Amino acid sequence: MQQVEEAFRHVRGMWEAEASCLVPLITAAVHASSTDNEQQALDNTLHNDRHFWSSTGSPTQVTDEGLLFELAGPAVRVAYVQLAVYRAFYQAGYPVYPPMQLQVWLGPSKHQLAPGSPLMHVQATDALQTFALYPDAPVARFMQLRMYGKLQKQQEDLRFYIALRYIAALGDAADEQVDDVTDTSSVDDAAESIPSDDEEEDDAHDAYRGQRAANHVAPPAAANMDRLIGAAEQAFMQAIDRLDDPGAVEHVLAAWLQDEPLVGPQPRGFQWLDGKFGTAKTLQNAVTKSLVGQVTLFPTYTSLVLIYSSLLEGRSIQEAWQQVQYKLPQLFVTGSVYWPTVNVANFMFVPPQQRVLAVNACAILWNTYLSYVNAAPLAVASEAAAS
């Protein structure tokens, strides 16, 4: 897991270094699906200062927003998008207001857009975040950021918002030119129309929301991964190609089996809890999220650890399931004492963007105990669970 996190930080650093050498491409803010008030207009995101754009408030988190920008020149190629989420220092707890997920759409006109990236998770931090687009993303003149879900509830009105302080598209001029095609039948099946400027804003906002289910098109299968996953796949395929070196293949496969299925649930689990119950640092909220996590995330994650460890040790599926049956009760009882204490303190005192790091620090002790139980014979584990 530590190697995967280090690799991710390395690739993220490569993205940021490459993005810093590219040209800013946004020339104008064209349209926002909603704006809370005129002082929080979309134009504020073009300047990296204290001003910001904010959506209108929503009663639930399941609400989408779209931001449309015009790019420099008739044909440019966007390689990275950067954004900074707004942190409200004037509100209790200094909350940030990120979307849950982000997808970049590109096209020759504001009516003809196609996916330029996969769905990407946005972190709950006000630090600048860099997102890589598909290497074969469409050459474009317009860019739309589609944001799915609102993480943070504003305590003053108990409504959910997205607020962004800065947005940048980075890339360079494309070799080919892009025509402003008016015949929508000649555009890729994934393209869609968005409201034009001469439409009423309310009608445009309603149309955007109503089209989400119909217009949310999965990226092409050939490019259905970002650059990080692409790099991992490339390394895996290189090992597979070295058929004369079975050890390399076994090493890469074992590392993937051990890390990939288990890295994801932990941060995504905390994101789900924050999204479900909010990020307020109150005792009631902390206890609620700890209890829910203990009865949902903990058994799932621990069962996966026992199963994968058994399979990597050469045991059969039946033996792996026996590990779960005999050892999960003991781990659940012990974990029900250890983890709620850790999680309550984590949810109450640690900022959302640092919670996974704090839990991983506490997990060092837990993983030591987990390794001990996993290595114990089934008879010993059965006696410990019975006692």
PDB file of C-alpha atoms in Angstrom, residues 45 47-49 51-53 81-87 96-99 122-123 125-131 145 162-168:
ATOM      1  CA  THR A  45     -12.281  31.524 -11.109  1.00  0.00           C
ATOM      2  CA  HIS A  47      -7.867  34.759 -11.196  1.00  0.00           C
ATOM      3  CA  ASN A  48      -6.091  32.912  -8.413  1.00  0.00           C
ATOM      4  CA  ASP A  49      -7.079  35.196  -5.535  1.00  0.00           C
ATOM      5  CA  HIS A  51     -12.641  35.691  -4.933  1.00  0.00           C
ATOM      6  CA  PHE A  52     -14.624  32.598  -5.921  1.00  0.00           C
ATOM      7  CA  TRP A  53     -17.582  31.145  -7.791  1.00  0.00           C
ATOM      8  CA  VAL A  81      -7.068  20.894 -15.711  1.00  0.00           C
ATOM      9  CA  GLN A  82      -6.244  22.512 -12.378  1.00  0.00           C
ATOM     10  CA  LEU A  83      -8.667  23.762  -9.767  1.00  0.00           C
ATOM     11  CA  ALA A  84      -8.599  25.097  -6.241  1.00  0.00           C
ATOM     12  CA  VAL A  85     -11.619  24.630  -3.981  1.00  0.00           C
ATOM     13  CA  TYR A  86     -12.733  27.589  -1.901  1.00  0.00           C
ATOM     14  CA  ARG A  87     -12.252  27.432   1.864  1.00  0.00           C
ATOM     15  CA  VAL A  96     -14.225  23.622   1.904  1.00  0.00           C
ATOM     16  CA  TYR A  97     -16.881  23.140  -0.768  1.00  0.00           C
ATOM     17  CA  PRO A  98     -15.651  20.655  -3.419  1.00  0.00           C
ATOM     18  CA  PRO A  99     -17.675  18.601  -5.886  1.00  0.00           C
ATOM     19  CA  VAL A 122     -11.952  15.740  -6.104  1.00  0.00           C
ATOM     20  CA  GLN A 123     -10.218  15.990  -2.740  1.00  0.00           C
ATOM     21  CA  THR A 125      -8.753  20.494   0.278  1.00  0.00           C
ATOM     22  CA  ASP A 126      -8.119  24.074  -0.809  1.00  0.00           C
ATOM     23  CA  ALA A 127      -4.731  23.157  -2.279  1.00  0.00           C
ATOM     24  CA  LEU A 128      -4.324  23.309  -6.058  1.00  0.00           C
ATOM     25  CA  GLN A 129      -5.335  19.964  -7.624  1.00  0.00           C
ATOM     26  CA  THR A 130      -4.150  18.746 -11.030  1.00  0.00           C
ATOM     27  CA  PHE A 131      -6.175  16.369 -13.212  1.00  0.00           C
ATOM     28  CA  LEU A 145     -16.390  21.025 -16.259  1.00  0.00           C
ATOM     29  CA  ILE A 162     -19.843  23.829  -4.585  1.00  0.00           C
ATOM     30  CA  ALA A 163     -17.404  26.752  -4.397  1.00  0.00           C
ATOM     31  CA  LEU A 164     -14.257  27.036  -6.529  1.00  0.00           C
ATOM     32  CA  ARG A 165     -11.575  29.699  -6.223  1.00  0.00           C
ATOM     33  CA  TYR A 166      -9.488  28.960  -9.329  1.00  0.00           C
ATOM     34  CA  ILE A 167      -9.793  26.958 -12.562  1.00  0.00           C
ATOM     35  CA  ALA A 168      -7.151  26.561 -15.277  1.00  0.00           C
TER      36      ALA A 168
END
